[in-house]
Coordinates of C-alpha atoms in Angstrom, one line a residue:
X6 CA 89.0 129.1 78.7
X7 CA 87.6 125.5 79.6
X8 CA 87.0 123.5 76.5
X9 CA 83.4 122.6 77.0
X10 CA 83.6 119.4 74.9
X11 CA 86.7 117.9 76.7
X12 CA 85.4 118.6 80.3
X13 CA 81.7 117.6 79.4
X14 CA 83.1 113.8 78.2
X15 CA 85.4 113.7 80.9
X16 CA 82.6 114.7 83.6
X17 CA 78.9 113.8 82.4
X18 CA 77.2 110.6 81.4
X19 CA 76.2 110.6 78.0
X20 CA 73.4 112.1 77.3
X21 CA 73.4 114.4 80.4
X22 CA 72.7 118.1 79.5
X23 CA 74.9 120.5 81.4
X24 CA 73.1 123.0 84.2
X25 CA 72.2 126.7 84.0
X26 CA 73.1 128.1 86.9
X27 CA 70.2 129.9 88.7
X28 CA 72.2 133.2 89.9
X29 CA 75.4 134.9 88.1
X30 CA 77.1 138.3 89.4
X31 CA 79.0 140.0 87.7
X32 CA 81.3 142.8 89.8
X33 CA 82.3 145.5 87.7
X34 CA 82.0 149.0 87.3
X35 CA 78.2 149.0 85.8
X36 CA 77.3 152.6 87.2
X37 CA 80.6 154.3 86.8
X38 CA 79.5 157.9 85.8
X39 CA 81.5 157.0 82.4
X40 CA 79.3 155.2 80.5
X41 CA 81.7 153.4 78.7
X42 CA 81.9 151.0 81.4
X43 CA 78.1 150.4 81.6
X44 CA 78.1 149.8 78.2
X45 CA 80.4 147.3 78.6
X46 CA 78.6 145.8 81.7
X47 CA 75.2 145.7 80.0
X48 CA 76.0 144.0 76.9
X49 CA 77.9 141.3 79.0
X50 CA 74.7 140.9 80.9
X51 CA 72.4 140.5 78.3
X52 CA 74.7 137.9 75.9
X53 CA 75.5 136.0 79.0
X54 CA 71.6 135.7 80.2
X55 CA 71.3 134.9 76.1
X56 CA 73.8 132.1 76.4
X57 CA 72.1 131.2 79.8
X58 CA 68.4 131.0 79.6
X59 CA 66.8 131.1 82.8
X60 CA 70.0 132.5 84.8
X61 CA 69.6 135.6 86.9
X62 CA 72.4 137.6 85.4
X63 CA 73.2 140.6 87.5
X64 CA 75.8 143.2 87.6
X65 CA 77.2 144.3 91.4
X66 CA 79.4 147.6 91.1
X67 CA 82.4 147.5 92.7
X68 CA 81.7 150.5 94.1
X69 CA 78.7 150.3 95.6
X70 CA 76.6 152.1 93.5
X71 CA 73.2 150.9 92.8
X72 CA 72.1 153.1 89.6
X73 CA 73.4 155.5 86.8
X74 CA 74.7 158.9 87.9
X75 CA 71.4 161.5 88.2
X76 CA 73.8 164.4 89.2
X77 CA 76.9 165.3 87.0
X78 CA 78.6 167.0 89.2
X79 CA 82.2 168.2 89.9
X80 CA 83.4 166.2 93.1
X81 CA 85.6 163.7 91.1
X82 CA 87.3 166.2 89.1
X83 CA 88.0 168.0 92.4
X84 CA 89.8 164.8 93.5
X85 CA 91.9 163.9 90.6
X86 CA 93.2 167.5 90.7
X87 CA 93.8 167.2 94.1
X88 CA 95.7 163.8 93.7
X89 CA 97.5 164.9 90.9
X90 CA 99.1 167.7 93.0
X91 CA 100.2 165.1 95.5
X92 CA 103.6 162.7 95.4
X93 CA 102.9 159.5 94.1
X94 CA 103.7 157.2 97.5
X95 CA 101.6 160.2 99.8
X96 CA 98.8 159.4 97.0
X97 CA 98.7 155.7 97.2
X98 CA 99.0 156.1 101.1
X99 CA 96.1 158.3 101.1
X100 CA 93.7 156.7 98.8
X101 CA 94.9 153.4 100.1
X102 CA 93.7 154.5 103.3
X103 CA 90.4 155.2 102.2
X104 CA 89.7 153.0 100.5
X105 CA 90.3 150.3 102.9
X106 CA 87.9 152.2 105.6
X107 CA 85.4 152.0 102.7
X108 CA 85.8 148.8 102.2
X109 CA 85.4 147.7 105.9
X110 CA 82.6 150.2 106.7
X111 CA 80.3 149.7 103.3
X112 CA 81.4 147.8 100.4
X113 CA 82.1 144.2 102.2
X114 CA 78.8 143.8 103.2
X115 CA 77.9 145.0 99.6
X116 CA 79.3 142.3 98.0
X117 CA 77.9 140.1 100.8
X118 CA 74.2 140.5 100.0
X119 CA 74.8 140.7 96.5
X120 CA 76.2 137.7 96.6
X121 CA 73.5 135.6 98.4
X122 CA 72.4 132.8 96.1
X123 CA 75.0 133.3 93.2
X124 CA 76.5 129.7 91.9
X125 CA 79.4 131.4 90.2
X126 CA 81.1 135.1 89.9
X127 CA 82.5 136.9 86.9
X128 CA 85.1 139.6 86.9
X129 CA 84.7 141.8 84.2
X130 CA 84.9 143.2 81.4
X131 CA 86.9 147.0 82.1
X132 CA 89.9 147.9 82.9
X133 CA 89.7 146.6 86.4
X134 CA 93.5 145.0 87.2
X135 CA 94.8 148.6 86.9
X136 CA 96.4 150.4 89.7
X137 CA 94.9 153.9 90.1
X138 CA 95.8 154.7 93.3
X139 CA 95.0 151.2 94.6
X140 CA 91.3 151.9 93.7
X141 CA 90.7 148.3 91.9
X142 CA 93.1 145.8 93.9
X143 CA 91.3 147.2 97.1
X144 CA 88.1 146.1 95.5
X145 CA 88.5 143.4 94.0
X146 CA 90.8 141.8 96.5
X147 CA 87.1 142.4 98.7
X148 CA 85.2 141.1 96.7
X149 CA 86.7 137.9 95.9
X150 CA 87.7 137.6 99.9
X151 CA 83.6 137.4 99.9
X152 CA 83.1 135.0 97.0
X153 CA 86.1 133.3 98.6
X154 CA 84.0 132.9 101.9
X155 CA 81.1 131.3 100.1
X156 CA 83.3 128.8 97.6
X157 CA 82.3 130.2 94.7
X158 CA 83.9 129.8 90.9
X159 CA 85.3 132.8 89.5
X160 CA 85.8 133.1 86.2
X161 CA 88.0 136.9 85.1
X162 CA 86.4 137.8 81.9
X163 CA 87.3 140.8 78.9
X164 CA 89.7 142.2 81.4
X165 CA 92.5 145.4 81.0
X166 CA 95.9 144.5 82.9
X167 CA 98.0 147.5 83.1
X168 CA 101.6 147.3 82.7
X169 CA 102.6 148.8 85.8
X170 CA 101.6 148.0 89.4
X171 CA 102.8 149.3 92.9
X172 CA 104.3 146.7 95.4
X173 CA 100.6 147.1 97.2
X174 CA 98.5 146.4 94.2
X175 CA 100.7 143.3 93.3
X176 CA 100.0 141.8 97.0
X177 CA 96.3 142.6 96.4
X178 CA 96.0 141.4 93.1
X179 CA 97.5 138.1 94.1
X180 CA 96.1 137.7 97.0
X181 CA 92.6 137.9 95.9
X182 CA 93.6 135.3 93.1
X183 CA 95.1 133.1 95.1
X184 CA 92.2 132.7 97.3
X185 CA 90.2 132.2 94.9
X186 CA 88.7 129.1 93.2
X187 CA 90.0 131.1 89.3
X188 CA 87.6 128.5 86.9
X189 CA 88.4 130.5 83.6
X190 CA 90.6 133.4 82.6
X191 CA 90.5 136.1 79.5
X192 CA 91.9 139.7 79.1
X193 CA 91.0 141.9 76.1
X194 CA 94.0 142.8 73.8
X195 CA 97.3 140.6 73.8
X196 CA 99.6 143.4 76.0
X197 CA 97.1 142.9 78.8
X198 CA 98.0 138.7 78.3
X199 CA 101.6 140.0 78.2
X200 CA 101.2 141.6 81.1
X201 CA 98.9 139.2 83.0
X202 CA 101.7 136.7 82.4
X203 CA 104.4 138.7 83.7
X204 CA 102.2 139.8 86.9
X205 CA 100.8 136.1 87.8
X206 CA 104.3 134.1 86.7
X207 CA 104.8 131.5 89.4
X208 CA 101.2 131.5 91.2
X209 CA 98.6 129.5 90.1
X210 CA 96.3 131.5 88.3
X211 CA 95.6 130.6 84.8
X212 CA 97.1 131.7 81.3
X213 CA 94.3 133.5 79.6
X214 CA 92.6 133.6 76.4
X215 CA 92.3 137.0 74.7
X216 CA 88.5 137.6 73.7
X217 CA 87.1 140.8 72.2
X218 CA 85.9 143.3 74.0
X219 CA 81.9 142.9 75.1
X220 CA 81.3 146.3 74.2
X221 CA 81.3 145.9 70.5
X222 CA 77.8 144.0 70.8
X223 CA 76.3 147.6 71.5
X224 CA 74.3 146.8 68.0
X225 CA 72.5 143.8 69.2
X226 CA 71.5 145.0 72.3
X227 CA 70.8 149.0 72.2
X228 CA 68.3 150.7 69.3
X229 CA 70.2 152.2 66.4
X230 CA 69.2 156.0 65.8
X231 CA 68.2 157.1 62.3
X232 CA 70.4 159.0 60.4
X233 CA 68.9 161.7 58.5
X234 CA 69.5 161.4 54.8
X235 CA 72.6 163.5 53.4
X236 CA 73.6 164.2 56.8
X237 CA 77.5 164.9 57.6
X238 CA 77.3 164.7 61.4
X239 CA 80.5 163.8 63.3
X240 CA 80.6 163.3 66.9
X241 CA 83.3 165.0 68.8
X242 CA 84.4 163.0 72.3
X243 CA 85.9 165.4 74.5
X244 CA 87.8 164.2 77.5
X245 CA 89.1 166.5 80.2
X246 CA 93.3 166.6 79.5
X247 CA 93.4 166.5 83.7
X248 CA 91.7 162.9 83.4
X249 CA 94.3 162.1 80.1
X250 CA 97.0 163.1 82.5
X251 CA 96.5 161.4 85.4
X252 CA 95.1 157.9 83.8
X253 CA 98.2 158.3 80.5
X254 CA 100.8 161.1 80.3
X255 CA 101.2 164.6 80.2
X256 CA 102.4 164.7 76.9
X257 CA 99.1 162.8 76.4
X258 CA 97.1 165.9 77.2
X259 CA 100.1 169.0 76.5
X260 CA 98.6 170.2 73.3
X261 CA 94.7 169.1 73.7
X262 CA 93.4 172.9 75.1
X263 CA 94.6 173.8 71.5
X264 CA 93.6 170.6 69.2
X265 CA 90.0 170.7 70.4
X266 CA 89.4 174.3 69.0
X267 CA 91.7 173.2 66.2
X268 CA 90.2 170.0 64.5
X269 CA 86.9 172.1 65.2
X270 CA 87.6 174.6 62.6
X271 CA 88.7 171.6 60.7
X272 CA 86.0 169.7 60.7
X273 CA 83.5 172.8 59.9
X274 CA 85.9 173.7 57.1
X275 CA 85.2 170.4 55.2
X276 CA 82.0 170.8 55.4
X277 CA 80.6 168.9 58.6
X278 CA 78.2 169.4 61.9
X279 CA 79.7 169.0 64.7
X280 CA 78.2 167.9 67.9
X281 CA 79.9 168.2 71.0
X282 CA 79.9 165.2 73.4
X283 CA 81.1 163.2 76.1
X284 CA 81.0 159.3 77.7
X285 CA 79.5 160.9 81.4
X286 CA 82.6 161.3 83.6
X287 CA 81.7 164.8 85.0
X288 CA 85.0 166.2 84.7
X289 CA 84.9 166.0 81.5
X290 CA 81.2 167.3 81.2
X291 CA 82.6 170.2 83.1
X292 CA 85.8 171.1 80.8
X293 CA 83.6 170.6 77.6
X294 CA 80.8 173.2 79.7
X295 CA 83.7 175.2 80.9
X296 CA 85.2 175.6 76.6
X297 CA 82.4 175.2 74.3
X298 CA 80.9 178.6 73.8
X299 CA 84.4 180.0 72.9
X300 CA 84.6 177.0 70.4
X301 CA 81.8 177.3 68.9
X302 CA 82.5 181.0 68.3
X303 CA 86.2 180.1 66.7
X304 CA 84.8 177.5 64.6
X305 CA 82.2 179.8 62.9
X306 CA 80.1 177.2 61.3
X307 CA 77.6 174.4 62.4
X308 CA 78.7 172.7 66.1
X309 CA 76.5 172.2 68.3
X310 CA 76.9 170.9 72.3
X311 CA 75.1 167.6 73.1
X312 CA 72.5 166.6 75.9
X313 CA 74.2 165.0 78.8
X314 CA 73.4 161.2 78.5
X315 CA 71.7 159.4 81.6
X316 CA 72.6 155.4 80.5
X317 CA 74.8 153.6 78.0
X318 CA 71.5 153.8 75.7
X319 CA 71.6 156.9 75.1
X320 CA 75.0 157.1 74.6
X321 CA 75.0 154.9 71.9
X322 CA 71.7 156.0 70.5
X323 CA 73.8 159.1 70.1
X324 CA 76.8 157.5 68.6
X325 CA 74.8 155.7 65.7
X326 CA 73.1 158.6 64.7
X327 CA 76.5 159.7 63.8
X328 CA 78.2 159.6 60.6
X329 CA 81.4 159.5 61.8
X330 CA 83.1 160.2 66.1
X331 CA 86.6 161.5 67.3
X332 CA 88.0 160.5 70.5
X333 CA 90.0 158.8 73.4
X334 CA 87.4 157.1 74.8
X335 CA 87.8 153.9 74.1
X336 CA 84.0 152.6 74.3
X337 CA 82.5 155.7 72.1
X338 CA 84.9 154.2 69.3
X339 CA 84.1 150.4 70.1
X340 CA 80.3 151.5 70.1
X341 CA 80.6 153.2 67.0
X342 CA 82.2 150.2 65.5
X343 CA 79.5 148.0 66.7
X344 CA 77.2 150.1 64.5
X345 CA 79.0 150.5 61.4
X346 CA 80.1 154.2 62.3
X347 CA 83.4 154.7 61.4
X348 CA 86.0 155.9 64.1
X349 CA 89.2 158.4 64.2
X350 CA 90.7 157.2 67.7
X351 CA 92.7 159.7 69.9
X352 CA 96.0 158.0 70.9
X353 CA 96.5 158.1 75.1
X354 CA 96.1 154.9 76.6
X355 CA 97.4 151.2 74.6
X356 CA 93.9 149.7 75.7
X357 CA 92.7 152.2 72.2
X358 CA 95.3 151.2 70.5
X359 CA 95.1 147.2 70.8
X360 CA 90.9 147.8 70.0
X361 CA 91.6 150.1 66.8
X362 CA 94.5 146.7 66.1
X363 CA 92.1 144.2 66.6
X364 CA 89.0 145.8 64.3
X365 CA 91.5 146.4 61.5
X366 CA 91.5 149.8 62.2
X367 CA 94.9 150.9 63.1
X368 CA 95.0 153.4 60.6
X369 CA 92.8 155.7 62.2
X370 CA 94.6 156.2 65.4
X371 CA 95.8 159.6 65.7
X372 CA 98.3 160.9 68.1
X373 CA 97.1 164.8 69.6
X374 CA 100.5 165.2 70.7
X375 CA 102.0 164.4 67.2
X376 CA 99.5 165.6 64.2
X377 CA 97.6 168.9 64.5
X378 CA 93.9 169.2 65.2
X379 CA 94.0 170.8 61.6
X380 CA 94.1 167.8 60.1
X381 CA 91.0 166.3 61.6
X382 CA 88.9 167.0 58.9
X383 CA 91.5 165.2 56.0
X384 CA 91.3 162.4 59.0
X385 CA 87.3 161.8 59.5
X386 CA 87.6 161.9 55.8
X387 CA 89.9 159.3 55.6
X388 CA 88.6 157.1 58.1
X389 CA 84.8 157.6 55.9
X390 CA 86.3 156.3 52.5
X391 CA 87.7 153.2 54.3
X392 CA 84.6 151.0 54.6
X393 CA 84.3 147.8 57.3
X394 CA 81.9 145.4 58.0
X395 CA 82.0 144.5 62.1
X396 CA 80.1 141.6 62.1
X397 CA 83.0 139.2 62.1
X398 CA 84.1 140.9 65.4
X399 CA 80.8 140.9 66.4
X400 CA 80.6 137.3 66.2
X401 CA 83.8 136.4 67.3
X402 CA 82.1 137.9 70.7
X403 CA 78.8 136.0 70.8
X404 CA 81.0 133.3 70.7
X405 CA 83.5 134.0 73.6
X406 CA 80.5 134.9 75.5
X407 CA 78.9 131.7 74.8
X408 CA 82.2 129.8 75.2
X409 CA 82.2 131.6 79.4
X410 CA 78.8 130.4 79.8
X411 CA 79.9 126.9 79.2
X412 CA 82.5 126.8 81.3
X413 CA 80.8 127.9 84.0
X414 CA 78.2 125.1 82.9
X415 CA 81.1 122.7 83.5
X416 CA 82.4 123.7 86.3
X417 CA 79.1 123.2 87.9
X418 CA 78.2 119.7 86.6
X419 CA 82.1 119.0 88.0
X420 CA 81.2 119.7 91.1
X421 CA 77.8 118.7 91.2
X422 CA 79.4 114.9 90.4
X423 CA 82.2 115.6 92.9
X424 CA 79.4 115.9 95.6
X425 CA 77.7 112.6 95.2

């Protein structure tokens, strides 16, 4: 990113304090019914209005949606199973299709209002340059056509870059880049610079920094549940294999309908309560509703199903009141870092893997498809006698936070003085 003390010399008199911009947006996916990704959009929010007193920090879904998810229902599971069941290229065409009506009939003008008074975007933090069916590089290629339109800086912020892209997503992707004033660039792991490089090689848009994910300052910005005293309670994430299949592998997800019952009776066996729970997306609220009774009758001890959550805070009001979690959701483990609660991650996706690398935790991956739910319980254990202390990490954030909010500071003064 922008070295704030090198562009502040080059740009300002001496003496003359850099301005707050009065309006940021942030597009993301804030209201995604997995609320991993409001989690994620929240504490970005909050530090950024931290580093930038007096800003209106606001976060404008990508989606359109305007609030949390009331209803849990089963409408997206319906659609990944029906996409799954369809070839690849008839998938793209399809979604591609409709996504681009969507975009035309509802999310352009979206964007449009949202963006009425903003003095600089930010894209970010999530897995957004992914290509799921051209869901994202339809978006974003919108939205930046729109910030495009009013000559606003971008800066890309925390992002995932997946490895592989259709022909389709590339062209959007660098299209809405190249359109784009691109102030500042960051990804969140070092295969997503990899791959950032590899996509963006020979176009102007910038190298970036890698910076942690914004996630991990759930602790400073949600409360922290009490744990009660000599309490073994370990959280159990369950994810729908159908949504490990389509967004990793099958292999991923061959073995999971038997793990989950598995590292149940596992955990109950070395002595610990289990609660049932997952990040929101309703497919996965459904498998877990569609299994549990029949797990809890095989494990024959002390699990328990969770309330749904409504928002990221009571998602991570769960999490802390854990003494330990299990899963492949990546922001249940990065929130349970955040507050100290030790983490056995579920391998499926690389974005896990380069978190569970970055917080020293690597050890406490664990691969479904590869060790045997009965070993969950040795596991948990494991990952329990290791202790950490994530305030380092937790810094380390602030700090990248901090350092966005000064760029953006400079890129203002910059063009305030290239005005006059």
């Amino acid at each position: 990113m922008t070295s704030l003390p090198d562009a502040a010399e080059r740009t300002l008199p001496r003496g003359r304090s850099l301005p707050v911009p009065r309006r940021v947006v942030l597009f993301n996916v804030k209201y995604s019914p997995n609320l991993g990704d409001g989690l994620l959009s929240e504490c970005l929010e909050r530090e950024l209005g931290r580093a930038l007193p007096g800003c209106d920090v606001v976060s404008v879904d990508l989606a359109g949606r305007r609030h949390y998810p009331l209803v849990h229902g089963p409408a997206r599971g319906a659609v990944l199973a029906l996409l799954e069941r369809c070839p690849a290229s008839l998938r793209r065409l399809l979604a591609g299709a409709m996504l681009h009506l969507l975009l035309a009939f509802r999310l352009r003008a979206h964007y449009r209002r949202a963006l009425r008074g903003a003095e600089a975007v930010v894209v970010g933090g999530g897995n957004l340059f992914t290509d799921a069916d051209l869901n994202f590089p339809v978006k974003i290629w919108g939205a930046l056509g729109e910030a495009s339109r009013k000559s606003v800086p971008v800066a890309v912020f925390a992002v995932g870059v997946a490895r592989t892209w259709s022909r389709p997503a590339a062209r959007l992707f660098g299209g809405a880049l190249g359109r784009t004033a691109i102030v500042a660039a960051s990804v969140r792991d070092e295969k997503s610079r990899e791959t950032w490089s590899s996509h963006f090689r020979g176009t102007t848009a910038p190298l970036p920094d890698v910076v942690v994910d914004p996630g991990v300052l759930a602790s400073l910005h949600f409360p922290v549940a009490l744990r009660r005293k000599g309490s073994r309670k370990i959280g159990l994430c369950v994810t729908d294999p159908l949504a490990v299949r389509y967004h990793s592998t099958r292999a991923s997800a061959a073995n999971l309908e038997a793990w989950y019952p598995a590292a149940l009776q596992s955990l109950v066996a070395h002595g610990f309560e289990v609660a049932l729970f997952t990040n929101g997306s309703p497919e996965d609220r459904g498998y877990l509703y569609r299994r549990f009774e029949e797990w809890i009758r095989r494990a024959k001890g002390p699990v328990t199903l969770s309330r749904s959550f409504d928002d990221p805070a009571a998602l991570t009001t769960f999490v802390s009141g854990c003494d330990g979690i299990i899963g492949h959701r990546m922001h249940a483990c990065i929130a349970a870092f955040s507050f100290g609660v030790p983490a056995v991650g579920l391998r499926w996706d690389p974005k896990l893997d380069s978190f569970f690398d970055m917080s020293g935790r690597s050890a406490h991956m664990l691969d479904p498809a590869r060790v045997s739910g009965r070993e969950a319980g040795e596991r948990i254990l494991a990952a329990l006698a290791d202790p950490f202390d994530p305030r380092p990490l937790i810094a380390r954030a602030q700090a990248q936070v901090a350092g966005l909010a000064a760029s953006l500071q400079t890129i203002l003064a910059e063009r305030a003085l290239a005005r006059r």
